Coordinates of C-alpha atoms and ligand atoms in Angstrom, one line a residue:
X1 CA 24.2 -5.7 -1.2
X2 CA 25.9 -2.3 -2.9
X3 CA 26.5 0.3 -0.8
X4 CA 24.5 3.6 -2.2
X5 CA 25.9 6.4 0.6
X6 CA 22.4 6.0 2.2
X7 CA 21.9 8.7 4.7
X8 CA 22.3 9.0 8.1
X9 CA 19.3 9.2 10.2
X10 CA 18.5 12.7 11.7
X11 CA 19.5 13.0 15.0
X12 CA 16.6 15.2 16.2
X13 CA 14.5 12.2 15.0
X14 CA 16.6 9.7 16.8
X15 CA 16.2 11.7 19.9
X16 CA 12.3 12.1 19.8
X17 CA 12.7 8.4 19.5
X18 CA 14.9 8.3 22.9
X19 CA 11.9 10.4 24.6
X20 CA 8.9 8.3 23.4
X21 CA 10.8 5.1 24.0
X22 CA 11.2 6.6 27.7
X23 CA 7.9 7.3 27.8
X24 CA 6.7 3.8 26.7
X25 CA 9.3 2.2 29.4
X26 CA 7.3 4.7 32.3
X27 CA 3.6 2.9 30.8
X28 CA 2.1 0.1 31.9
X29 CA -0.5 -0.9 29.0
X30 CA -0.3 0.3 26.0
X31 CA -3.2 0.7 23.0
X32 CA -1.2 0.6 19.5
X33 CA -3.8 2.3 16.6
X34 CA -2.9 0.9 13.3
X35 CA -4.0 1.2 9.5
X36 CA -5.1 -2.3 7.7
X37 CA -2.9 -2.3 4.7
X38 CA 0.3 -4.2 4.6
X39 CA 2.2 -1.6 5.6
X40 CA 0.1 -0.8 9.1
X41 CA 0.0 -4.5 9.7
X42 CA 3.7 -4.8 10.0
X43 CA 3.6 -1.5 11.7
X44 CA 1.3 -3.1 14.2
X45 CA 3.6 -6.1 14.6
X46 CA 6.6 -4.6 15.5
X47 CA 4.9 -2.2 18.0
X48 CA 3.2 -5.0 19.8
X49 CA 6.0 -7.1 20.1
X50 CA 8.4 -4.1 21.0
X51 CA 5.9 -3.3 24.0
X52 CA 5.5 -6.8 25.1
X53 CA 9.2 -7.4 25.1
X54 CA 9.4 -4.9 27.6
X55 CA 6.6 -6.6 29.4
X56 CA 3.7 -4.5 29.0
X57 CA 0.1 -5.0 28.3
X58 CA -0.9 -4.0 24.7
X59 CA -3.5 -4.7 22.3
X60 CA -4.1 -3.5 19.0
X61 CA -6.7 -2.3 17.4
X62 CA -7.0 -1.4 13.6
X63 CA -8.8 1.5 11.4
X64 CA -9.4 1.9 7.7
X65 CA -8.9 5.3 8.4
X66 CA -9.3 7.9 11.2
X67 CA -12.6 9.4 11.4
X68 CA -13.8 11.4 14.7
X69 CA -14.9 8.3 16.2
X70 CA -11.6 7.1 16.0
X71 CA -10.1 10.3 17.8
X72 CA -12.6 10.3 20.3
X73 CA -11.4 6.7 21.1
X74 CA -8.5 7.1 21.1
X75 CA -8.9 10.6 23.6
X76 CA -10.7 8.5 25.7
X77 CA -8.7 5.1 25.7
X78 CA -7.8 4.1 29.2
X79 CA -4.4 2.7 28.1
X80 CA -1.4 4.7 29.6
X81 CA -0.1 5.1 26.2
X82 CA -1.7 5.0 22.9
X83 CA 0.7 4.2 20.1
X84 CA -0.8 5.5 16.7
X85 CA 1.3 3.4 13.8
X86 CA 1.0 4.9 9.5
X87 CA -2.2 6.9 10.6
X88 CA -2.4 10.2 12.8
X89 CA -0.2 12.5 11.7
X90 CA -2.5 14.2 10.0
X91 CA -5.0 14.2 12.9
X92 CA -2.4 15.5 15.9
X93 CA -3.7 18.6 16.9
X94 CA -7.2 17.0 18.0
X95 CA -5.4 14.4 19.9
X96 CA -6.1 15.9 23.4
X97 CA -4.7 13.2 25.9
X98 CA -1.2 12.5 27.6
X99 CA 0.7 10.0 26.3
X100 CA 0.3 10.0 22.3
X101 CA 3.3 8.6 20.6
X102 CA 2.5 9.0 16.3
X103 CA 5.2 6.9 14.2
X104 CA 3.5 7.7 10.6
X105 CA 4.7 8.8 6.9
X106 CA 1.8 10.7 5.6
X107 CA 1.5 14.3 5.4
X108 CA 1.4 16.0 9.1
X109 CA -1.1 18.4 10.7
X110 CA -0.1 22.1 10.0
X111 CA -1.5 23.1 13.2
X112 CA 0.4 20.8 14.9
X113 CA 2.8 22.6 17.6
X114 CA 1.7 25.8 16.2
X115 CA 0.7 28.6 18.8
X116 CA -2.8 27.5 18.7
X117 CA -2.0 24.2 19.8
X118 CA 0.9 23.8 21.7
X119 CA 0.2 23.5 25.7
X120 CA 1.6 22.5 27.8
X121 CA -0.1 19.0 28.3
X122 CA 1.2 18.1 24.9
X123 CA 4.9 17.6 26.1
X124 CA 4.0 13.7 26.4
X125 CA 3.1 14.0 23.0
X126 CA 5.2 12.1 20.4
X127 CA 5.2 12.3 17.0
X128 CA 8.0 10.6 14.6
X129 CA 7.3 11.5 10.8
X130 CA 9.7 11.9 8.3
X131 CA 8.1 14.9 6.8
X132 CA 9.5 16.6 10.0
X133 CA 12.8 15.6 9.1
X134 CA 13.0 16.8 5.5
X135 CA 12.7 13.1 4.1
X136 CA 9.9 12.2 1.7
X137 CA 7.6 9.7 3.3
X138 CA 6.7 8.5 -0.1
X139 CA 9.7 6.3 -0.8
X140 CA 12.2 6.9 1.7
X141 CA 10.8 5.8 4.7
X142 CA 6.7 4.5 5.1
X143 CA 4.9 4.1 8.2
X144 CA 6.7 0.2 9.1
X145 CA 10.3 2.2 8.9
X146 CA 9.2 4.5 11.6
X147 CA 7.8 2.8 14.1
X148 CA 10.5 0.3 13.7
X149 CA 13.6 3.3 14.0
X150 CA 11.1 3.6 17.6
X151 CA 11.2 -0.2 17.9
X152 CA 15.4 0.0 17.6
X153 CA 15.6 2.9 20.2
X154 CA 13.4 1.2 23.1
X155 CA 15.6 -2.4 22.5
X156 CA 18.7 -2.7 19.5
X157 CA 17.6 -6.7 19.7
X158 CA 14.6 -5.3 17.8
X159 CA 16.5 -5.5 14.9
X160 CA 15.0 -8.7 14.3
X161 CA 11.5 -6.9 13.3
X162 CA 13.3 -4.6 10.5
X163 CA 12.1 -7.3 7.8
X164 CA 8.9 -6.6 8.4
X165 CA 9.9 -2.9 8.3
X166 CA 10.8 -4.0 4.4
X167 CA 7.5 -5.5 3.8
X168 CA 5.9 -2.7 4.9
X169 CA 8.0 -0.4 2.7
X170 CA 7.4 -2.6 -0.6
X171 CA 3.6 -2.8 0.3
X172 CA 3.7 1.1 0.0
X173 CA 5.2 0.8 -3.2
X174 CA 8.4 2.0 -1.8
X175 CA 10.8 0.4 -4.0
X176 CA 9.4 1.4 -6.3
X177 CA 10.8 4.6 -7.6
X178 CA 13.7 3.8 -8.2
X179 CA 13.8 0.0 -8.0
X180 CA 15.0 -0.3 -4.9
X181 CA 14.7 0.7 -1.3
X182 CA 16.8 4.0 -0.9
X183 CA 17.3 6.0 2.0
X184 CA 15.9 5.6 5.5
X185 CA 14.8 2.6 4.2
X186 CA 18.2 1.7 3.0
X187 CA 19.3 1.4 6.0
X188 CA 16.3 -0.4 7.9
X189 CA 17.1 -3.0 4.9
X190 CA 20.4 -2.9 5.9
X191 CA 19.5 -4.2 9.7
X192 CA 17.5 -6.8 8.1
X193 CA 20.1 -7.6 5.8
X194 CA 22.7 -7.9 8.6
X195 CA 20.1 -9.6 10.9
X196 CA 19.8 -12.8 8.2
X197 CA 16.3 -12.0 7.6
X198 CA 16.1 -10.5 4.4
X199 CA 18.1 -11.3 1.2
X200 CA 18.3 -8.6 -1.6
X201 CA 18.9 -10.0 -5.4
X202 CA 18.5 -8.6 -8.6
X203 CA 15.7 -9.7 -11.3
X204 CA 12.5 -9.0 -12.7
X205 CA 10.1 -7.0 -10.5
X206 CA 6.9 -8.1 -11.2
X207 CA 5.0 -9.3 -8.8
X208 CA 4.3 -13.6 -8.5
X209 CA 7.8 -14.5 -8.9
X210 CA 6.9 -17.2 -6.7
X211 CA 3.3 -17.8 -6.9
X212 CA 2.1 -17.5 -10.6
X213 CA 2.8 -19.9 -13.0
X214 CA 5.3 -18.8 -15.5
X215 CA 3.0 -17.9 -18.3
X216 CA 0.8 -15.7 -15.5
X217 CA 4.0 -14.6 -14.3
X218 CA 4.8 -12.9 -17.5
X219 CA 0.8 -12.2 -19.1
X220 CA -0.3 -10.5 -16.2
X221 CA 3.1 -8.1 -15.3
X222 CA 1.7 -5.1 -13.5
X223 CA 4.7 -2.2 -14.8
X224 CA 6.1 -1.3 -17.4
X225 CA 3.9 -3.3 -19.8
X226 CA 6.1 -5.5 -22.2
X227 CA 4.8 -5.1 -26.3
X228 CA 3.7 -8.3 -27.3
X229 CA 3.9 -9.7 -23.7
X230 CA 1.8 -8.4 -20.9
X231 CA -2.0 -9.3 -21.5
X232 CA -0.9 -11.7 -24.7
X233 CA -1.2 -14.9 -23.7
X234 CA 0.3 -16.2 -27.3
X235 CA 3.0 -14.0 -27.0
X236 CA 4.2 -15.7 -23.7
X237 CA 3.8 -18.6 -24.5
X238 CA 6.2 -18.2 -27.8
X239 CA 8.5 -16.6 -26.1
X240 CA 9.1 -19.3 -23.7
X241 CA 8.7 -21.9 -26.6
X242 CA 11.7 -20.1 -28.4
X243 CA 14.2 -19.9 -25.0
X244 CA 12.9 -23.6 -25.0
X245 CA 11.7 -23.1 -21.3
X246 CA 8.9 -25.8 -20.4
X247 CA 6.1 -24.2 -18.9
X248 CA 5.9 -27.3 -16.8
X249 CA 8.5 -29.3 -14.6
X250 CA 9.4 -32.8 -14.2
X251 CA 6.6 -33.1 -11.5
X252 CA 4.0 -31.9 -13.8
X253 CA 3.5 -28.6 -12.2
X254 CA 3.6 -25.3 -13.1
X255 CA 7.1 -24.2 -13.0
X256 CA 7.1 -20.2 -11.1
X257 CA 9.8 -18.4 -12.4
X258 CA 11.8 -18.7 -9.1
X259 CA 11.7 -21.8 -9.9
X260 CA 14.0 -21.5 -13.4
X261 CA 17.7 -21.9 -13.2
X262 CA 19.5 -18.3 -13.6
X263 CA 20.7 -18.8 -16.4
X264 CA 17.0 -19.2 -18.0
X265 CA 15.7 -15.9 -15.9
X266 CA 18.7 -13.8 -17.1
X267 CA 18.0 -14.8 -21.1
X268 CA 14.5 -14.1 -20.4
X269 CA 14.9 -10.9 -18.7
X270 CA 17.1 -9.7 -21.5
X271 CA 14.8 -10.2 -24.0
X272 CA 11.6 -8.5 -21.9
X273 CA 14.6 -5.6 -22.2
X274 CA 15.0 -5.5 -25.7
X275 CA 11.3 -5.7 -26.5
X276 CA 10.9 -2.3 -24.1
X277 CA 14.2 -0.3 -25.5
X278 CA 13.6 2.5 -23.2
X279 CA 16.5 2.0 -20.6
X280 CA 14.1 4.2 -18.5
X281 CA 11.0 1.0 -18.7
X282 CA 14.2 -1.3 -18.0
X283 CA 15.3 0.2 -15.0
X284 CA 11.4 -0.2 -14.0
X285 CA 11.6 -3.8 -15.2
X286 CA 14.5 -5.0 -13.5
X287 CA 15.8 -4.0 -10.3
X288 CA 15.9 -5.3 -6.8
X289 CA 13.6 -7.4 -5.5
X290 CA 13.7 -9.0 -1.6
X291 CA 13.1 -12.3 -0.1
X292 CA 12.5 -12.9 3.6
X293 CA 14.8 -15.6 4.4
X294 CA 13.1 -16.9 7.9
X295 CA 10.3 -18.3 5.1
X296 CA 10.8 -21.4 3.1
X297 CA 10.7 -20.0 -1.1
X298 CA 7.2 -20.8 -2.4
X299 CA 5.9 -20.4 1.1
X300 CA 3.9 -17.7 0.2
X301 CA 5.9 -15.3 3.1
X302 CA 9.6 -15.7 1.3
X303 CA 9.0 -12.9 -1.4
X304 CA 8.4 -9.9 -0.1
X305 CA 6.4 -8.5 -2.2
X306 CA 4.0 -12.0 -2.0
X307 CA 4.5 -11.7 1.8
X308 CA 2.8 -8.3 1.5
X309 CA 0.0 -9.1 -0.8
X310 CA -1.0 -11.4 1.5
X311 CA -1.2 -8.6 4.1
X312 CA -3.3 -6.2 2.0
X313 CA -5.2 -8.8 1.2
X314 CA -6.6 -9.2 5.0
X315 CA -7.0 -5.9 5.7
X316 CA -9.4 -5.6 2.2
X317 CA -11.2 -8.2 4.0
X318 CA -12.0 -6.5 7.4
X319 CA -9.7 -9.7 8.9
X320 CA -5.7 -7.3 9.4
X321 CA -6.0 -9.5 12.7
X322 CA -5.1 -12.3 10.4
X323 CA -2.3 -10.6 9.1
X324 CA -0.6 -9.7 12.1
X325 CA -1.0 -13.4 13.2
X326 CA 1.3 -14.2 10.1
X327 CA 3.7 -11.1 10.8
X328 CA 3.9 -12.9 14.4
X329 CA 5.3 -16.2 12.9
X330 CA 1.8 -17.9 13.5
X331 CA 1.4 -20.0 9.9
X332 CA -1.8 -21.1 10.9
X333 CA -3.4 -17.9 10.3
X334 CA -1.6 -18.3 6.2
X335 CA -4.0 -21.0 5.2
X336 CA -6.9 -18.1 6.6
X337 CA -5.1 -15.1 4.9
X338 CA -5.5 -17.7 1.8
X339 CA -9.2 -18.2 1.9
X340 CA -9.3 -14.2 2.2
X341 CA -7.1 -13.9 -0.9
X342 CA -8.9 -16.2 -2.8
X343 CA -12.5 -14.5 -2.2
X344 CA -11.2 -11.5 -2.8
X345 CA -10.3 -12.3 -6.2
X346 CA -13.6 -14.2 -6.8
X347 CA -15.4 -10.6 -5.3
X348 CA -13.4 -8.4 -7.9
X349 CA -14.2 -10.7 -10.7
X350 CA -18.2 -11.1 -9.8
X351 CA -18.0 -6.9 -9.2
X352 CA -16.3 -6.5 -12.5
X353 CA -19.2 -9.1 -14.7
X354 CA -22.2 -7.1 -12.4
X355 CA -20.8 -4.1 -13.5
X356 CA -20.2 -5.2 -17.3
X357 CA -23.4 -7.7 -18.4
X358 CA -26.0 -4.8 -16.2
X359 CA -24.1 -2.3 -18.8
X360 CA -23.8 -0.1 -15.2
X361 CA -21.3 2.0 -16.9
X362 CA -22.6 5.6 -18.1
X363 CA -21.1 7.8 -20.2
X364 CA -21.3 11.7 -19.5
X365 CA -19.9 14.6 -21.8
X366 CA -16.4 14.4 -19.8
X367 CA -16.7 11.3 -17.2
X368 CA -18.3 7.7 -17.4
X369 CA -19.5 6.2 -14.0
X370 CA -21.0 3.6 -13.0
X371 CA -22.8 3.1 -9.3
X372 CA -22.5 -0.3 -7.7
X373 CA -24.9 0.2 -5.1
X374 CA -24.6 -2.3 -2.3
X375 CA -23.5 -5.1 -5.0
X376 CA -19.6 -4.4 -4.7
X377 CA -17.4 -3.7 -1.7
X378 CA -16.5 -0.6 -1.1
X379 CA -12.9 -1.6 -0.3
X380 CA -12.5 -3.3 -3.5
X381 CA -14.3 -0.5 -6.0
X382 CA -11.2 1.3 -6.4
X383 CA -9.6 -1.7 -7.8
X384 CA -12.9 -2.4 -10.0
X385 CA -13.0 0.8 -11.0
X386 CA -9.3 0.6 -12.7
X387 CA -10.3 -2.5 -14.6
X388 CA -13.6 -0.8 -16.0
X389 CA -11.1 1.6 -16.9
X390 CA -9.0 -0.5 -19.3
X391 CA -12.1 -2.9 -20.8
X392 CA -13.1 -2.4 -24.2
X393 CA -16.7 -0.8 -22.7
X394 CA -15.2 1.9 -21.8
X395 CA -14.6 5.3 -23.3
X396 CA -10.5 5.9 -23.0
X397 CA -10.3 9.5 -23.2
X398 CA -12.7 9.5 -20.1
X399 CA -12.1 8.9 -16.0
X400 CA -14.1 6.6 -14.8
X401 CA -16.1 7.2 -11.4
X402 CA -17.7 4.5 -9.2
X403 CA -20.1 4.8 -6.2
X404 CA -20.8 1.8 -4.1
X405 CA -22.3 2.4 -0.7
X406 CA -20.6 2.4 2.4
X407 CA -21.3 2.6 6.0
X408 CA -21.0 6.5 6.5
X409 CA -22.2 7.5 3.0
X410 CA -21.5 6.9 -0.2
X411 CA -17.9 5.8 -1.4
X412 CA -16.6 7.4 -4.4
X413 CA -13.4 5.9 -6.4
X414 CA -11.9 7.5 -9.5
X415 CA -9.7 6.4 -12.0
X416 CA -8.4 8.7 -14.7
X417 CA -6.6 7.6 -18.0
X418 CA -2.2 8.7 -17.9
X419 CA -2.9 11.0 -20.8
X420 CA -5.4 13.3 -19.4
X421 CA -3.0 13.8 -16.2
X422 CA -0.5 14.7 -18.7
X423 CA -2.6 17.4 -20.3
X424 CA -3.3 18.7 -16.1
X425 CA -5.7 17.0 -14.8
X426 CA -5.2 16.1 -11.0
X427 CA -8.3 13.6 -9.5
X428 CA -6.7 14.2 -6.2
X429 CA -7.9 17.9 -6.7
X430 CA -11.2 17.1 -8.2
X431 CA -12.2 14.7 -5.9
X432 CA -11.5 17.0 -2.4
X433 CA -13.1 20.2 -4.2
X434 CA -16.2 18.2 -5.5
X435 CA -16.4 16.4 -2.2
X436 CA -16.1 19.4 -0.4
X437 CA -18.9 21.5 -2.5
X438 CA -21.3 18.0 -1.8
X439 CA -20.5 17.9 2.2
X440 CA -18.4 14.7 1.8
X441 CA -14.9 14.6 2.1
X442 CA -12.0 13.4 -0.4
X443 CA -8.6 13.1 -2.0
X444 CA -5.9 11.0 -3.2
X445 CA -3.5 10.9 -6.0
X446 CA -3.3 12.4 -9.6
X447 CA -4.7 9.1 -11.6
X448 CA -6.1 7.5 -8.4
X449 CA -8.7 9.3 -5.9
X450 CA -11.7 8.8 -3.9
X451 CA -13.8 10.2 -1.2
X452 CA -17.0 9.5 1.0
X453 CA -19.9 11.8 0.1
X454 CA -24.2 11.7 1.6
X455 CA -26.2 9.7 -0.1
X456 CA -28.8 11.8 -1.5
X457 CA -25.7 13.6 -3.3
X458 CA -24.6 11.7 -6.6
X459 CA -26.2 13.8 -9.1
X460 CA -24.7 17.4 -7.6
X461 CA -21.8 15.6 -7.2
X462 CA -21.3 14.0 -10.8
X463 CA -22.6 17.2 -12.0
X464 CA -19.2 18.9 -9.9
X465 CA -17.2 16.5 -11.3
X466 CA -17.8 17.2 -14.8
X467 CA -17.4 20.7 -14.0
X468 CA -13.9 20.1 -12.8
X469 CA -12.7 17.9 -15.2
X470 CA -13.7 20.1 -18.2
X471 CA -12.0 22.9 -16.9
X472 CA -8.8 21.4 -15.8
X473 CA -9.0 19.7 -19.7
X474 CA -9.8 23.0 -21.3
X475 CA -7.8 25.9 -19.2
Ligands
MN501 MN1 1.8 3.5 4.9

């Protein structure tokens, strides 16, 4: 693996590390507080196992997100420590207990260590983020990374947990920036490199490089979207027929396209390149990808980014338990983390045909919405949402907005078209000042955003909405 002149790792972080590792040596149970997605799973994992290698009780217990209920749990847990992994940051200053140790990436809490806050109860208070550190925790380090660096200070024979460190860095989307893992995470890769765990080639990025069939492989590529390739079926399969590459092997099964011989996947790669021509869209193409080598290829676990699908997948489906059985080495819990994957496709694909053949799907002067009541999950609306999007019924100069009820309210998820982000408009924006003027609460990203509002509030709301988006589209 090349050498980039990854950074070094602060050494004020290394030495709140040294002080929460002391304080987890001085515990005697200890509650860890993780996020479902793939990256809190593995968080989860290495926490767990780095407490009960040093013989302590722990369980863990996992949260969508932290609500008040959460903190108050957490305020009130009897466990002498309570490890909070990819979550809490943003939450520290209402943590009012001893023995809080946070290892997250997300944005921190302003207040945090102000004046306001800082007593002196809070000195067995830990918090490990890279946003303290001047690193982005975006794609140089995600939530896995740092409670691993933690993991590495309490024991250095915890270096055989920094794969799962990597799995949790590509289920944040880590790598992808710049095709590869870079900085902190550089050298967490790096440990699990030199560990034997994980192997780093170079190749096509998309995800299934093990599990689709090869026509899938290349039809349903996520970014950058091949002309005449991604969603044409034809045009894969011509462009196989002309490398002569048989779709199927000498078994009679679908061939993945791990399963090629190089020199196949290198003449195919070069002509997904030429088709793009944009060196920038290349570099997105093809770059590095990682395999877990503790997992037999086609296992489902040996890709990495495979191995955290599978993750995401159980936490979508209110079973992360699952998930961290697998990060334990438990393959058992695979076959289960299948059955999950494979209803969650069925879900998205029932949710997408409710929402399409009940013509749910609205269309305002600036946004479309559709509401899915209590017919689609709320964890999977987002992704429903997205599709809706990019189907011939809808408008494509328009974001489209889904509601689907939800424990504490209603859940809101927006999707926005590239171009109208282009010409300023941020959802992330939209949805927290729309959420905010309703009494719900909201944010996210520039294309991609959500929030929970009350239920009796959709038509202010939707009404806010459109008041934002048109004057963000028309400053
Ligand atoms: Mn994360």
């Amino acid at each position: 693996m090349s050498d980039d002149g990854a950074e070094e790792m602060s050494p004020a972080l290394l030495r709140e590390a040294r002080r929460a590792a002391a304080a987890l040596r001085g515990a005697e149970s200890v509650l860890v507080v993780t996020h479902i997605d793939a990256d809190g799973i593995t968080s989860g994992a290495i926490a767990a196992a780095a407490c009960r290698r040093l013989g302590k009780r722990c369980e863990v217990d996992f949260e969508k997100k932290i609500t008040e209920e959460t903190v108050a749990m957490i305020n009130a847990s009897e466990a002498d420590v309570v490890w909070v992994c990819d979550l809490g940051s943003a939450y520290m200053s209402m943590f009012t207990r001893e023995g809080i140790i946070v290892t997250d990436h997300h944005v921190p809490d302003p207040a945090w260590r102000s004046g306001q806050t800082f007593l002196d109860g809070y000195d067995s208070s830990y918090q490990m983020n890279p946003h303290l550190f001047g690193v982005s925790g975006a794609y140089e380090v995600c939530g896995a990374g740092m409670t691993y660096i933690l993991a590495k200070a309490i024991d250095p024979a915890n270096v055989d947990l920094a794969y799962l460190a990597v799995v949790g860095a590509v289920g944040d989307f880590q790598d992808a920036r710049e095709s590869r893992l870079v900085s902190w995470n550089r050298i967490i890769l790096r440990d699990a490199v030199g560990n034997g765990d994980v192997a780093v080639s170079r190749g096509v990025r998309w995800y299934g490089r093990e599990s689709r069939p090869l026509l899938q492989f290349l039809q349903y590529g996520d970014e950058p979207k091949v002309p005449g390739i991604t969603d044409d079926r034809e045009g894969c399969a011509e462009l196989l027929y002309s490398y002569g590459v048989e779709q199927r092997g000498p078994d009679g099964g679908w061939r993945t396209w791990s399963d090629l011989p190089e020199g196949d996947r290198v003449a195919l790669a070069g002509a997904l390149a030429s088709r793009l021509g944009d060196p920038a869209d290349i570099g997105r193409l093809i770059g590095e990808v990682y395999s877990i080598e503790r997992y037999e290829p086609g296992s489902g676990l040996h890709d990495s980014k495979e191995f955290a699908t599978t993750l995401n997948s159980c936490g979508r489906y209110d079973d992360a338990a699952t998930g961290l059985k697998i990060c334990e080495g438990d393959l058992s819990a695979l076959a289960a983390a299948e059955r999950n994957r494979t209803e969650h496709r069925r879900s998205i694909s029932a949710a997408l045909a409710h929402v399409r053949s009940n013509h749910l799907l609205r269309k305002r002067r600036y946004v479309q919405y559709f509401d899915a009541g209590s017919e689609v999950r709320e964890t999977v609306v987002g992704i429903v949402a997205g599709m809706v999007l990019n189907s011939e019924d809808a408008d494509p100069g328009m974001p489209v907005i889904a509601f689907a009820d939800a424990e504490d309210g209603v859940k809101v998820s927006v999707r926005a078209p590239k171009a109208l982000v282009d010409r300023g408009l941020d959802l992330s924006d939209v949805m927290k000042e729309a959420s905010k003027r309703v009494g719900g609460l909201g944010g996210g990203h520039s294309v991609a955003a959500g929030a929970t509002i009350p239920p009796d509030r959709k038509g202010v709301f939707l009404d806010e909405v459109e008041d934002l988006v048109r004057t963000a589209l028309n400053p």
